[in-house]
Structure formats: structure tokens, C-alpha cells
Coordinates of C-alpha atoms in Angstrom, one line a residue:
Chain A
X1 CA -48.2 37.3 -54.1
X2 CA -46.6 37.1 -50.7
X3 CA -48.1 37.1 -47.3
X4 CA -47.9 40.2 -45.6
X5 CA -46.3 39.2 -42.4
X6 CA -42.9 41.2 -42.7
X7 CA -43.8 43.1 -39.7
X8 CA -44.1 40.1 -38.0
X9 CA -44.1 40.2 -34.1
X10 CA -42.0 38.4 -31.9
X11 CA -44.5 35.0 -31.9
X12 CA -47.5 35.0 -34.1
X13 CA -49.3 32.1 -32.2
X14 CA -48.3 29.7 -34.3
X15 CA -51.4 29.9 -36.7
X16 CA -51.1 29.5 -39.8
X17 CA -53.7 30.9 -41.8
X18 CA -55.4 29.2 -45.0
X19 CA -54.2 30.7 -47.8
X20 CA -50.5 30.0 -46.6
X21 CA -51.1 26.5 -46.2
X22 CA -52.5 26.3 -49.9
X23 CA -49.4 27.9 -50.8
X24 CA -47.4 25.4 -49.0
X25 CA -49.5 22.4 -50.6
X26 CA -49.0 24.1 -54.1
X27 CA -45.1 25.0 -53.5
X28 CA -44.7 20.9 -52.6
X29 CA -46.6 20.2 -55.9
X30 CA -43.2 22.3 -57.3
X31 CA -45.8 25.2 -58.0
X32 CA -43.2 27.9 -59.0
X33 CA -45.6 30.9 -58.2
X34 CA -46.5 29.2 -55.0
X35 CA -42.8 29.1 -54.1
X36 CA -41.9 32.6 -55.3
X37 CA -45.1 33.8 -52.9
X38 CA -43.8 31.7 -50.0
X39 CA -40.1 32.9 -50.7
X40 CA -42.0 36.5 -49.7
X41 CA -43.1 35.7 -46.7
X42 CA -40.1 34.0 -45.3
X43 CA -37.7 35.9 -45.9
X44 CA -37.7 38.7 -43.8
X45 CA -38.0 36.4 -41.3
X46 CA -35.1 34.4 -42.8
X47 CA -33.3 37.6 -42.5
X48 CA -33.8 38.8 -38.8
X49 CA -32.9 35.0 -38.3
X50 CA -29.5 34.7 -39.7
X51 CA -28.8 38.5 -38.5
X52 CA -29.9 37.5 -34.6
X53 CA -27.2 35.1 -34.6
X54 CA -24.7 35.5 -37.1
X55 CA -24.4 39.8 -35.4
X56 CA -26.8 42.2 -37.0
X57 CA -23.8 43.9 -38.8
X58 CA -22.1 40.7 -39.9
X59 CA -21.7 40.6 -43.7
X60 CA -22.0 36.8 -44.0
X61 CA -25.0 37.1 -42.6
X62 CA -26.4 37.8 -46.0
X63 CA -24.7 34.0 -47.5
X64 CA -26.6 32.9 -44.3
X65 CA -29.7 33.9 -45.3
X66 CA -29.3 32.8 -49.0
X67 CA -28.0 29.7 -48.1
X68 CA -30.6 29.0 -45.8
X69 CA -33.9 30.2 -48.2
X70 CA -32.3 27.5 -51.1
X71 CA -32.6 25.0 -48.3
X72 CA -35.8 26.1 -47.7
X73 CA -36.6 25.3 -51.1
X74 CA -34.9 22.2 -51.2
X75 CA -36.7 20.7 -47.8
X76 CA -40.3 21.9 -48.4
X77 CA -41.2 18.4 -49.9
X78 CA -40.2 16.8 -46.9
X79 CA -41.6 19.7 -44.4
X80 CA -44.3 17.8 -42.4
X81 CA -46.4 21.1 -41.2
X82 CA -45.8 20.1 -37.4
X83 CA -44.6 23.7 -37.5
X84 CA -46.0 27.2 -39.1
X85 CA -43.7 27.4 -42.4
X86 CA -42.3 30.4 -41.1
X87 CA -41.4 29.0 -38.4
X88 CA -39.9 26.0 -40.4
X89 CA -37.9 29.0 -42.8
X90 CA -36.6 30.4 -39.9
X91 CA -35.4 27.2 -37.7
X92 CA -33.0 26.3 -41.2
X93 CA -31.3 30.1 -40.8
X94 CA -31.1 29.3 -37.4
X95 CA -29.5 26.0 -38.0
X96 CA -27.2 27.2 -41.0
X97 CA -26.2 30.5 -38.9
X98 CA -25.0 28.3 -36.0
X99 CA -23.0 26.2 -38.8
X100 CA -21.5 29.0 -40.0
X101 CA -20.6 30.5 -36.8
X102 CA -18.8 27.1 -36.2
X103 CA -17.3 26.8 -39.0
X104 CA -16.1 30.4 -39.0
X105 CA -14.6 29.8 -35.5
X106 CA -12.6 26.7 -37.4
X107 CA -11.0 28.8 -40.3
X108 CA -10.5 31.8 -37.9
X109 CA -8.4 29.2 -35.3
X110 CA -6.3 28.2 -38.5
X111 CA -6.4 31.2 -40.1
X112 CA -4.4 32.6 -36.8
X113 CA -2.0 29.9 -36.8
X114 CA -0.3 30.4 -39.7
X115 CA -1.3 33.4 -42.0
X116 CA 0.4 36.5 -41.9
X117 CA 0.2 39.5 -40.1
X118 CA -2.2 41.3 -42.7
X119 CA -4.3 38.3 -42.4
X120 CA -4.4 37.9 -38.6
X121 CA -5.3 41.9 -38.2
X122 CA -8.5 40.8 -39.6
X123 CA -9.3 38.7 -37.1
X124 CA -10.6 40.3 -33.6
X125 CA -8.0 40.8 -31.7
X126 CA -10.1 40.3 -28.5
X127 CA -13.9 39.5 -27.9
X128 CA -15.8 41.3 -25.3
X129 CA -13.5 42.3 -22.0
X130 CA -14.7 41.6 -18.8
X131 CA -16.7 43.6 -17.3
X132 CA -19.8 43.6 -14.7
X133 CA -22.0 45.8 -17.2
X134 CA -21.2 43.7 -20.3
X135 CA -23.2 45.0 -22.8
X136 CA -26.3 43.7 -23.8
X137 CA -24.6 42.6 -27.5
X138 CA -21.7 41.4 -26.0
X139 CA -23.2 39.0 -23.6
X140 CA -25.2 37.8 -26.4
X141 CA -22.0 37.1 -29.0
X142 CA -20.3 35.6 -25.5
X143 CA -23.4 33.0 -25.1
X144 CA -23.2 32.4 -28.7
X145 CA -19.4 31.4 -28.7
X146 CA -20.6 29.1 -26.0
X147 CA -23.6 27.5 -27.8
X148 CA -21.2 26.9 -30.6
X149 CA -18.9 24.5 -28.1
X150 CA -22.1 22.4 -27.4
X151 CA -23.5 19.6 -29.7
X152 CA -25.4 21.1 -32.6
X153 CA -29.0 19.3 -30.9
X154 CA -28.4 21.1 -28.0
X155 CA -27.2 24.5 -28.9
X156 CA -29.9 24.9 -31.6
X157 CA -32.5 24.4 -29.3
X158 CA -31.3 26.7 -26.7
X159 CA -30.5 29.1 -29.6
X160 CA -34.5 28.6 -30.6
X161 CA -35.6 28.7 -26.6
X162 CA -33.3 31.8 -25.7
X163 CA -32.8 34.0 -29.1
X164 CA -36.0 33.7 -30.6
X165 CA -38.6 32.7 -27.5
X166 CA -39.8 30.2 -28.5
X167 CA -42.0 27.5 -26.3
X168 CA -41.0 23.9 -26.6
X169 CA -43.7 22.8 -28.3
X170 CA -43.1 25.4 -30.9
X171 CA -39.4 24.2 -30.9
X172 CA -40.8 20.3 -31.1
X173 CA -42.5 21.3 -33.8
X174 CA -40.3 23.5 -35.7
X175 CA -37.6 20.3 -35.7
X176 CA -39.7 17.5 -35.9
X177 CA -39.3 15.9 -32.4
X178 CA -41.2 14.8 -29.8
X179 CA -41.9 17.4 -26.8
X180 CA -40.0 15.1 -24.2
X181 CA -36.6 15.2 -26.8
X182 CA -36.6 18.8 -26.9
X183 CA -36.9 19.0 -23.0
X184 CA -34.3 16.6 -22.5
X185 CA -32.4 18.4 -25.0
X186 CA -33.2 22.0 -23.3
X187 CA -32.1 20.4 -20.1
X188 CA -28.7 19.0 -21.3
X189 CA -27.9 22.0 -22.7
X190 CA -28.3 24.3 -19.7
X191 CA -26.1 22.1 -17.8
X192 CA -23.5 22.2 -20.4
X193 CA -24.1 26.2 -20.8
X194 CA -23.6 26.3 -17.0
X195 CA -20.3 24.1 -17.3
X196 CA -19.2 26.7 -20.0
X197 CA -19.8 29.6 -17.9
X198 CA -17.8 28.2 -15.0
X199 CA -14.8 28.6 -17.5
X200 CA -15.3 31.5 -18.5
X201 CA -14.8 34.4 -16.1
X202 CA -16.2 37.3 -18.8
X203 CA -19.8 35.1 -18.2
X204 CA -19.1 34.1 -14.8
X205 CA -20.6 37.4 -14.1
X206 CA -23.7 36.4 -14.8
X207 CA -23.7 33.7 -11.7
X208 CA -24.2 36.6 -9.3
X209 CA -27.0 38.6 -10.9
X210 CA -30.3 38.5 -8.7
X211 CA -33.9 37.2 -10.7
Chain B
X1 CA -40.5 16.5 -13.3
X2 CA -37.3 16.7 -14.7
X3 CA -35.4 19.1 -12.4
X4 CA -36.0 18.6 -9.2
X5 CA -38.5 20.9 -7.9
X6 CA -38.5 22.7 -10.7
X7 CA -42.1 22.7 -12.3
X8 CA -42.3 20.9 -15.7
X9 CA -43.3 24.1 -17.8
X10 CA -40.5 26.4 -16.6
X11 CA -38.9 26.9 -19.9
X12 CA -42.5 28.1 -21.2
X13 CA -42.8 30.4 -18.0
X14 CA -39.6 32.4 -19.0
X15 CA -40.3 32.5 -22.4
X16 CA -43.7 34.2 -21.4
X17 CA -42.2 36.2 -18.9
X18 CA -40.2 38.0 -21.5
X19 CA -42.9 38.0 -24.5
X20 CA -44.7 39.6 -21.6
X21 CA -47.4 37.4 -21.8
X22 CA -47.6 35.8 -18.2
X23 CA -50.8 36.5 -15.9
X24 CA -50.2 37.8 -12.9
X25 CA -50.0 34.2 -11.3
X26 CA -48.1 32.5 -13.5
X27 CA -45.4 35.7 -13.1
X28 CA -45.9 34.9 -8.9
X29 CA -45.1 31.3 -9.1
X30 CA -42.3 32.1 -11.4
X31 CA -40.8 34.8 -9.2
X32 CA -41.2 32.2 -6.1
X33 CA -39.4 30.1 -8.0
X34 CA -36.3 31.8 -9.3
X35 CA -35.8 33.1 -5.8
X36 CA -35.2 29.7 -4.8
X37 CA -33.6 27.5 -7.1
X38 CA -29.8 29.3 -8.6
X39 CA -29.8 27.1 -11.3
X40 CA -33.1 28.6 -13.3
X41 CA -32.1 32.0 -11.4
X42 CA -29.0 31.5 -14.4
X43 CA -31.4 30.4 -16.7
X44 CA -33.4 33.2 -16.6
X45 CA -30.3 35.8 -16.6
X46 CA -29.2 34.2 -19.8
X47 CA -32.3 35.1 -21.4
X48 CA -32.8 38.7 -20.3
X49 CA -29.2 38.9 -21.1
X50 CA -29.7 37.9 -24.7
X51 CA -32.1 41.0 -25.1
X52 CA -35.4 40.7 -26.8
X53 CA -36.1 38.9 -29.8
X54 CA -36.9 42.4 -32.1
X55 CA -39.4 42.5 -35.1
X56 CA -38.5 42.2 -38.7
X57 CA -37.4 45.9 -39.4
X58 CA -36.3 47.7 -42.1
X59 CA -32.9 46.2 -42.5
X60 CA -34.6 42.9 -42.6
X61 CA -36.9 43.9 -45.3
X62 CA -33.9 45.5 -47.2
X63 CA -31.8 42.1 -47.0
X64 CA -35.3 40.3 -47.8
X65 CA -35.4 42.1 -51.0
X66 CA -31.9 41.9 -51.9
X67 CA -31.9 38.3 -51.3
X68 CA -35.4 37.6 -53.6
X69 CA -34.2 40.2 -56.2
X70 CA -30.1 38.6 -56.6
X71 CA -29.9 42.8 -56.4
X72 CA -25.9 43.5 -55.8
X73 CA -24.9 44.0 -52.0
X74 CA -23.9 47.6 -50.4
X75 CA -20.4 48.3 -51.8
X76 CA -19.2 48.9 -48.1
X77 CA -20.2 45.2 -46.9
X78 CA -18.7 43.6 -50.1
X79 CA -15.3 44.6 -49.3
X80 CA -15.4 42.9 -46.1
X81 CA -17.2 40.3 -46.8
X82 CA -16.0 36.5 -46.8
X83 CA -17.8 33.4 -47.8
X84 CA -19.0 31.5 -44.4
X85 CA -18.4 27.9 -45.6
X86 CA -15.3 28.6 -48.2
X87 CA -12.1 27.5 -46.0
X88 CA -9.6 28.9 -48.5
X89 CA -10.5 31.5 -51.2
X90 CA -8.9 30.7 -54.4
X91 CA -6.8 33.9 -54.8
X92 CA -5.4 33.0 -51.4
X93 CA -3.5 29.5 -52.5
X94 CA 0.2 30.8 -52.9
X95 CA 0.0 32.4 -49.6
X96 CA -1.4 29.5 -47.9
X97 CA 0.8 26.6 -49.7
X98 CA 3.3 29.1 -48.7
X99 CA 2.1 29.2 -44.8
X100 CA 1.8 25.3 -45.2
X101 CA 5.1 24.7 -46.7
X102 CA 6.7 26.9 -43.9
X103 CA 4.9 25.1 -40.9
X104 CA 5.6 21.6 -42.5
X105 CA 9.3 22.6 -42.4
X106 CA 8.9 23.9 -39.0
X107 CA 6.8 21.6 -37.9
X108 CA 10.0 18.6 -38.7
X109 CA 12.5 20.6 -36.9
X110 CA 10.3 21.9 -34.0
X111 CA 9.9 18.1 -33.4
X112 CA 13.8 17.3 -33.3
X113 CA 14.0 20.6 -31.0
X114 CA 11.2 19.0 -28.5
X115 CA 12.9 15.5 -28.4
X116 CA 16.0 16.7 -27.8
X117 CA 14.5 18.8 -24.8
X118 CA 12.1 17.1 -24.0
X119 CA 13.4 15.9 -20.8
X120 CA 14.2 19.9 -19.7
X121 CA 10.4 20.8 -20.4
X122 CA 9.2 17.7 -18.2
X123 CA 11.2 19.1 -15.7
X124 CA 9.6 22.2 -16.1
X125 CA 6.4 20.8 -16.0
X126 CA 7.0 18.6 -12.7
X127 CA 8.4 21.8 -11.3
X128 CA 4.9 23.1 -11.6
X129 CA 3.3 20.7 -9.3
X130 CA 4.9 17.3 -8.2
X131 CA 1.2 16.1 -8.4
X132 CA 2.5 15.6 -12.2
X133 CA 4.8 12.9 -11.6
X134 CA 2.5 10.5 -11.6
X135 CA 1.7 11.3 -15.0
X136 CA 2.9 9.0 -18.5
X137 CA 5.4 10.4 -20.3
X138 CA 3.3 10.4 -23.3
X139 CA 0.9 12.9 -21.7
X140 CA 3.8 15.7 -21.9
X141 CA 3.9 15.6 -25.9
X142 CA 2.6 18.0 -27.8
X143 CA -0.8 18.0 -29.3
X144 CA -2.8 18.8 -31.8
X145 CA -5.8 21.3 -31.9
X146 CA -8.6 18.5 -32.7
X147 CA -11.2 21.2 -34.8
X148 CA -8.3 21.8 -36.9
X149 CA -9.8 21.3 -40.7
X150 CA -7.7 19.3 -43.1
X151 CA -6.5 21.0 -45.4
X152 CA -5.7 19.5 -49.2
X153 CA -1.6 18.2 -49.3
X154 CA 0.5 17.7 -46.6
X155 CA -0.9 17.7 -43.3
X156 CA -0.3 20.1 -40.5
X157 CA 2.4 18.9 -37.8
X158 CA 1.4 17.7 -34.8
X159 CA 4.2 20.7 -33.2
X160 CA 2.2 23.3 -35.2
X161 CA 2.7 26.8 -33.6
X162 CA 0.5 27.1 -30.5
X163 CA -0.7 30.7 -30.3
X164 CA -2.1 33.3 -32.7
X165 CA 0.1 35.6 -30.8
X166 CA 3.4 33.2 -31.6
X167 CA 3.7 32.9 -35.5
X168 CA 7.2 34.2 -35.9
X169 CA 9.3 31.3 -33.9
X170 CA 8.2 28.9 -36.2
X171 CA 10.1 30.5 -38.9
X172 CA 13.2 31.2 -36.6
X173 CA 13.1 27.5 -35.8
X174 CA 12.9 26.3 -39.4
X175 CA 16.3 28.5 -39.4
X176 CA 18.2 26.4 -36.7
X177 CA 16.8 22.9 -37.4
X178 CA 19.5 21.2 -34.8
X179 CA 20.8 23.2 -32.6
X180 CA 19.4 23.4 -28.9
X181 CA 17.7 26.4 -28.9
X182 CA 18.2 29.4 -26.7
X183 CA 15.0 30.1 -24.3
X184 CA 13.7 32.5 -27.2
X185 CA 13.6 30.0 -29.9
X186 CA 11.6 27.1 -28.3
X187 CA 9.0 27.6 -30.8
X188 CA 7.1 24.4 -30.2
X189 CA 7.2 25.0 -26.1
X190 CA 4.2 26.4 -24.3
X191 CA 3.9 30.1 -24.6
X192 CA 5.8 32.1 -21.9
X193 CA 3.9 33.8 -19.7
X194 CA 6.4 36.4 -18.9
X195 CA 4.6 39.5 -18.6
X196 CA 2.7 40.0 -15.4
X197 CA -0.7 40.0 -17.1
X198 CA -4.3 40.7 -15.2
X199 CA -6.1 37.5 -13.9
X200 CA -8.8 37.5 -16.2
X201 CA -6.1 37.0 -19.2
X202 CA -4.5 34.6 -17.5
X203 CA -8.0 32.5 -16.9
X204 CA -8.9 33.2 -21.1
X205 CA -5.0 31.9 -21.7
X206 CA -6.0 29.1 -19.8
X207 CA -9.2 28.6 -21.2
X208 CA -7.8 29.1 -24.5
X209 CA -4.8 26.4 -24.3
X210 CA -7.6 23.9 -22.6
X211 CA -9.8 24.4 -25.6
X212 CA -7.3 23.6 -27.9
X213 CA -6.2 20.8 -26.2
X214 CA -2.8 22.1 -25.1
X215 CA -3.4 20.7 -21.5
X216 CA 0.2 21.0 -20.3
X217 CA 0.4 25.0 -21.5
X218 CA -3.6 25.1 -19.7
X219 CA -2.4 23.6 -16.5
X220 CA 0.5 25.7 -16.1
X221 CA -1.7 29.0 -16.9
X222 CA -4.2 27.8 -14.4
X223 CA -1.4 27.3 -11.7
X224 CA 0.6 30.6 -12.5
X225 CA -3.1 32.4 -12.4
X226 CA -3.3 30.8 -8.5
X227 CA -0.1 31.4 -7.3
X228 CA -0.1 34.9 -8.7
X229 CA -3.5 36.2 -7.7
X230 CA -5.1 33.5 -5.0
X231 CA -7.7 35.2 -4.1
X232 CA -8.8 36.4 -7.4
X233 CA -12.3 35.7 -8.5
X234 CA -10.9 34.1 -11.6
X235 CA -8.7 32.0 -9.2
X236 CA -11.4 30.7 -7.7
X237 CA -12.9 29.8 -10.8
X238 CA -9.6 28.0 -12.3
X239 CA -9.4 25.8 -9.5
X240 CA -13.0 23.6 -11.1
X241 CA -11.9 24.4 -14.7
X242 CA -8.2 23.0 -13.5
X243 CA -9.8 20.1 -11.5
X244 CA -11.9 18.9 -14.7
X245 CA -9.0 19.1 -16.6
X246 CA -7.2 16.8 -14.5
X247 CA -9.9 14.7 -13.8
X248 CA -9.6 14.6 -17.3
X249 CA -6.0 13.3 -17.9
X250 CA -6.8 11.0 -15.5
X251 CA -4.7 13.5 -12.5
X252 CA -7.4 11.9 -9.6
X253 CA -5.4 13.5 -7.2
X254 CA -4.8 16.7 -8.4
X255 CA -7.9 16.9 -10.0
X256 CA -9.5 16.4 -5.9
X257 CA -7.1 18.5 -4.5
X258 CA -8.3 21.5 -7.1
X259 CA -12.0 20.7 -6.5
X260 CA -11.5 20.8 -2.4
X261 CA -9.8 24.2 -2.9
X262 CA -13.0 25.7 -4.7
X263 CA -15.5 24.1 -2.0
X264 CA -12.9 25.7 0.5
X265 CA -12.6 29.0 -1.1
X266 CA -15.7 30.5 -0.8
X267 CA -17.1 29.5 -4.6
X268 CA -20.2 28.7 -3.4
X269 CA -22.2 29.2 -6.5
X270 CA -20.8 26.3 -8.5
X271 CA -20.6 24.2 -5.6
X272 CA -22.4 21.7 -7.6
X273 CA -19.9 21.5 -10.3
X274 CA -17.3 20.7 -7.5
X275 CA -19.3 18.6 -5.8
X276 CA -19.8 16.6 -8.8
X277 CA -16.1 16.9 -9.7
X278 CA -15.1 15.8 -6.2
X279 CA -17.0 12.9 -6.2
X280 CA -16.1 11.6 -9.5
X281 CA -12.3 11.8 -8.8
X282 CA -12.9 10.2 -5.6
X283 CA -14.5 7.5 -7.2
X284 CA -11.3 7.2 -9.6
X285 CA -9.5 6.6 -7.1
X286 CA -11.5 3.6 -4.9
X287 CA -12.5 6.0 -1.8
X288 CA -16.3 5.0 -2.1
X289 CA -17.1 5.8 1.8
X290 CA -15.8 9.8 0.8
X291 CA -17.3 9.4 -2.9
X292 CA -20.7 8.7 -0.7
X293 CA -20.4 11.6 1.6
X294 CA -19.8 13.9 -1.4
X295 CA -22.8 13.1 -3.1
X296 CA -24.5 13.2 0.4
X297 CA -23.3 16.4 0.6
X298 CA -24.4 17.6 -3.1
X299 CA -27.7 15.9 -2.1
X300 CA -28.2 17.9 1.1
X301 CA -27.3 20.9 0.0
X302 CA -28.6 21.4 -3.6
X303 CA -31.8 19.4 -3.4
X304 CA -32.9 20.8 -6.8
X305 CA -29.4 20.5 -8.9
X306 CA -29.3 19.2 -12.2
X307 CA -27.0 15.9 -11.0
X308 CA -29.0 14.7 -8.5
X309 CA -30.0 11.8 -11.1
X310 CA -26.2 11.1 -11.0
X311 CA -26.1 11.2 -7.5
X312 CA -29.0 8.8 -6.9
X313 CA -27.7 6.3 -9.6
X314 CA -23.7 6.5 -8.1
X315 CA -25.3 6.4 -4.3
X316 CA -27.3 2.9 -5.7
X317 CA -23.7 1.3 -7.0
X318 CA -22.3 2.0 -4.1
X319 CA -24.9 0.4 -2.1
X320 CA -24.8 -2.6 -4.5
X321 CA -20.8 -2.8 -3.7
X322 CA -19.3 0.2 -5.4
X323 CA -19.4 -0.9 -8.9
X324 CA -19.0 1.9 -11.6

């Protein structure tokens, strides 16, 4: 029996209603039902997660998601409930689709360096050109590839704060940290963002738009 | 207050500005704050820019289902489809032991090649800018991409090819292992930048080499990108993603010189990023009465920016007696 909150909106207020957190208390107990039911409710949210940041169209983006409900599995013993479980589900996506986008980066750096010519034409040959109208998708993947050069605290937070709206309390709560570490992380981050954007002219674009 | 003037619960403000939850005051004070302060004016662009986070739809659901049920994927995404954490598929060894074997074989004689010209490349180099003298010899090797993973046997060379776009010279230069090469066969040398390409390539080039550590090949990009197209918008730009670089390598002079020429171009919108630049190669190099002034100047004119903290605690050393 899953919770019926696959049409969920943007943010849900954060409530968490009863009968999910008796299925969370029952899931910790290893309550395989309870798990199955909670697996239900997650994971379209899991889903739009890895999707948002991995590319809506991006085939890994399934292995994401997988990957990223087993941890869910694995962590709810140690998930506090500072968070909604949802929102706990979909801040590990979040976390393993920014790994994966790094670590895809990696192997498709090597992967140009010395495979062959079959093997490179897989590889974009370009990311998004520069222009003033950059496309709503492209600005996104071009903000993504620049989250992926900060350090992981930072860029998930300002993955959580710009992709998926959420407040920083949500975010404090959804990684287990105080409100003041997720400000100061928010914080750092912009200013690294901003340092990335200064070097790269297909972003730089976005310095002269108006409010 | 952690920015300035910026109020404390600006991140929440934009986040309710584009759930559309704001009241009408909260949207005012927002509004008269963005119009003032360029720093959460970017802040805010990178959100709208990012789109709207959309509702679980019907391709979520689908994956949901696929995912709970183990149910096989669409036939058309399989065959594209590569594992996100696997670095090197097993059906794929031969070719890459055969890849490795070639740039291990490469990589010896590309490093033969380089010592034997490496003197004719630092020449090239200084020709670029004599601010490059000054620099160690050792800065001038070649280096390797740091994110590079490790891959099981023997390592990659530290004269690995440079460039997606450059595979083939390797192999021509595991061909003529002693020989001085002609200009075409310097497979370990920066990529030539030959054509007359557009500005924006040359800055991605740049950015490119820079991220993968190739400093002398980003330097030369970022100078052949100013001296081909100086009043370029991306020119502008290269001159603080230069300076940092040489700030970097420890170039205090160049590195000042590049930041002056942003503040002088007209790049008034990272003027903070200079700034800051400006006053940290200044203090490299002992000028503390001109480090002061800068931050003065950063002070003065962006009274909300994110390094004013930097500026007060620099400003306080220097009052002490200019310790770092």
C-alpha cells in the first residue's frame, strides 16, 4: 500500500502525514511491507529527481534512480526524520545524480583522450553554443556542468536551493545540518558559481540580464 | 547578516518568488532589492534560468514503475545506454589495453621529443609575453589532467595527448621515437591554434586547457584570444580568467597587469572579481599601500559584495603591519 503522492506538487509543505511516518517506523523495524509501501511513494519522486539533473532524456538516469532507491533502503535506519521521507528519497537521487554526472564527466575526459574515433563520436561533440537566447535546457545542463566543478557540499545544496526550490530549512533538514551550515554553504557556493560564470562566456550572458 | 545588505532570508524570498508563493510585500522588498544589489540580481537569473521545478508526470510514474517492478527498459534507451559508475565495460578491455599500450609507448617517446625541444617551446612560450621569464623552468613541463582516473596496469604518461581533437599524433610519434619532429608531429606540444577560430572558441579552448591543468596551452589561448579580437566580450572576460591563472602560478605581475586591463576595459560587472584579484597579486608582491587602495576601492564601490569579509580582514593586517 503506497501513498498516493505521485502527483506531487512542486513543495508539499513539508508535512508529513501519520500514516507515512508509521510506515517509516515499521520500514526501520525492517518491516518488508512497510518498505515495499514506502518504495511507492518515493519513487516517482526518486524519478523526477534523478531525471532533473541527470537530463530528462538521459538513459542513466534510470541506474540513477535505482541506485539511489537501494540507498534509500540501505539509509532509512539511520534517517533521523529532520526531513519528510520524501524529501529524504529525493535528496540521495539528487546526491547520486550529481555523482554520476561527475563521474561521467571523468570517463568522458578519458574516454576522449585515447579511444577511437567510433568511441569519441559518442561523446558530444559540443555542449550548448553561445548564444543570448540559450535555451531554457541548455542553461540548465551549462549550470549543471558548473555545480559539478564545485565541492560536492556546495553544489548539492545549490542543486537542492535552485533545481528543486527548496527553502534552507527544508535543505537543513533534508541533509542533516544545521540552518547556519547550509547558509554558509549556499553562500560559498554562489560565489564559486559566480567565479565559474566569469570563465565561461556561454553563461557570462546571464551577468547582463535585468531582475 | 551574511551579505552585506542583503537581508538574511533572501534565498527563501526567491524560492517563493518562483513557487509563486510570495505576498505582495514580500515580492516589493524582493524587487527593491534585486534592483540594487548585482550579485543576488545573478542569483536570481540563475534560478528563473533553471526553469521550474515540474510535477511528477507521466514519465516519472512510468520509470517509478519500471524501477519497483525490475520490468525490462524501452528497447530504444537500452542501446544507448551505459552504466554511470562502470569506468570500463568489460567487452571493451582489448580496445582499451590496446589505447593504453599505444599512449604508454607514446607517452616514452613524446617525452624524449619534449626534452629534446624543450628549449625551442620555452622560447615559444617567452615569445608570448616576456612577463614569462620570470617563471621556473619546471613550470613549462607538461602536465597531467589531475581528475584523470587510474586505470588498472600501467599508468598514463604524464605527456598523454592533450586534446580530444588531437588523438592521431600520438600514434605518429610512437612512429619516430628520436627524431626532432617536424612542426606537424609535436604530438606532446600545445595544440596549434592555427585556424582563425571565433572568440568564443578561443575563450572555451582556454577554459578547456585551464581546466585540465594545461596552463601554458591556457595562457597562450587567452593571449592569442586578446591579441586577435581585443575588444571582444570574451576578451574582456579572459583577461580575469588569465589574471587568476597567473595569480595562480605565482605570475604576480602578469597576473596584475591582466586584472588592471579588465578594471580598464569596461568589465564593470565582475569588477569585484578583479578587484579582489588585484589586490591579492598586489599583496604577493609587497605593495601594501596599493593592496589598501584596492580593497578601498572594492569597499567603496561594491558595499554589498560577497568579499567584503576579505577586505575587512586584509585592511586589519595591513593596519597591524601588513602581515598575511
Amino acid at each position: 500500500v503506497g501513498i498516493p503522492v505521485t502527483r506531487l506538487a512542486p513543495f508539499d509543505g513539508g508535512a508529513e502525514t501519520d500514516q507515512l511516518r508509521s510506515l517509516v517506523a515499521s520500514a526501520k523495524g525492517g518491516d518488508r511491507a512497510a518498505i515495499r509501501a514506502l518504495l511507492k511513494t518515493v519513487a516517482p519522486v526518486v524519478a523526477r529527481a534523478a531525471r532533473r539533473v541527470m537530463g530528462r532524456d538521459n538513459p542513466d538516469a534510470e541506474d540513477v534512480a535505482q541506485q539511489a532507491l537501494a540507498a534509500f533502503v540501505d539509509g532509512l535506519p539511520t534517517f533521523r526524520e529532520e526531513s519528510t521521507v520524501v524529501h529524504f528519497a529525493e535528496r540521495i537521487a539528487v546526491y547520486r545524480a550529481m555523482t554520476a554526472r561527475r563521474d561521467g564527466r571523468v570517463r568522458q575526459r578519458f574516454v576522449a583522450l585515447v579511444d577511437d574515433e567510433d568511441e569519441t563520436a559518442s561523446v558530444p561533440a559540443s555542449g550548448p553554443t553561445l548564444d543570448g537566447a540559450l535555451a531554457e535546457r541548455d542553461r540548465r545542463e551549462l549550470l549543471l556542468e558548473a555545480l559539478e566543478t564545485l565541492p560536492p557540499p556546495q553544489a548539492e545544496a545549490l542543486a537542492l536551493h535552485f533545481l528543486f526550490d527548496h527553502t534552507i530549512r527544508e535543505i537543513a533538514g533534508m541533509i542533516e545540518v544545521p540552518v547556519e551550515t547550509v547558509r554558509s554553504r549556499l553562500r560559498l557556493g554562489r560565489a564559486a558559481l559566480r567565479a565559474s560564470i566569469v570563465n565561461d562566456a556561454r553563461l557570462a550572458a546571464l551577468l547582463e540580464e535585468g531582475p | 547578516m551574511s551579505r552585506g545588505t542583503c537581508p538574511d532570508d533572501l534565498d527563501d524570498l526567491l524560492v517563493g518568488a518562483r513557487r509563486g508563493t510570495l505576498s505582495a510585500g514580500a515580492s516589493r522588498t524582493l524587487n527593491d532589492h534585486l534592483a540594487a544589489c548585482a550579485t543576488c540580481r545573478l542569483v536570481n537569473t540563475i534560478g528563473r534560468s533553471v526553469g521550474p521545478l515540474p510535477p511528477v508526470d507521466d514519465e516519472d510514474e512510468a520509470m517509478a514503475l519500471r524501477l519497483l517492478s525490475h520490468a525490462p527498459r524501452p528497447a530504444a534507451k537500452r542501446a544507448h545506454r551505459r552504466a554511470p559508475t562502470r569506468l570500463v565495460a568489460p567487452w571493451r578491455w582489448p580496445r582499451w589495453a590496446a589505447a593504453a599500450v599505444i599512449v604508454v609507448v607514446a607517452g616514452v617517446s613524446s617525452a624524449a621529443i619534449w626534452t629534446a625541444h624543450d628549449r625551442a617551446i620555452r622560447s615559444e612560450v617567452a615569445s608570448t609575453s616576456t612577463l614569462n621569464d620570470a617563471l621556473p623552468r619546471a613550470k613549462h613541463a607538461p602536465v597531467v589532467p589531475a581528475a584523470l582516473p587510474v586505470l588498472p596496469g600501467p599508468s598514463v604518461p604524464a605527456t598523454a595527448p592533450s586534446t580530444a581533437s588531437s588523438p592521431a599524433p600520438s600514434r605518429v610519434a610512437m612512429a619516430r621515437p628520436a627524431a626532432p619532429p617536424p612542426p606537424a608531429v609535436r604530438a606532446t606540444a600545445p595544440p596549434p591554434m592555427v585556424a582563425a577560430p571565433e572568440p568564443e572558441q578561443l575563450l572555451r579552448d582556454a577554459n578547456e586547457a585551464r581546466r585540465a591543468r594545461r596552463t601554458d596551452d591556457a595562457v597562450r589561448a587567452y593571449r592569442a584570444l586578446q591579441s586577435a579580437f581585443p575588444s571582444s566580450k570574451e576578451a574582456v572576460l579572459s583577461h580575469l580568467s588569465l589574471g587568476n591563472l597567473e595569480l595562480e602560478r605565482g605570475a604576480f605581475v602578469a597576473a596584475l597587469a591582466q586584472f588592471d586591463a579588465y578594471l580598464s576595459s569596461g568589465g564593470a560587472e565582475l569588477g569585484e572579481e578583479a578587484l579582489l584579484g588585484k589586490a591579492g597579486a598586489l599583496a604577493a608582491l609587497g605593495r601594501a599601500d596599493e593592496e589598501r587602495a584596492a580593497w578601498q576601492t572594492l569597499q567603496a564601490r561594491y558595499p554589498r559584495s560577497e568579499y567584503l569579509w576579505r577586505a575587512r580582514q586584509r585592511l586589519e593586517a595591513l593596519d597591524r603591519g601588513g602581515a598575511p
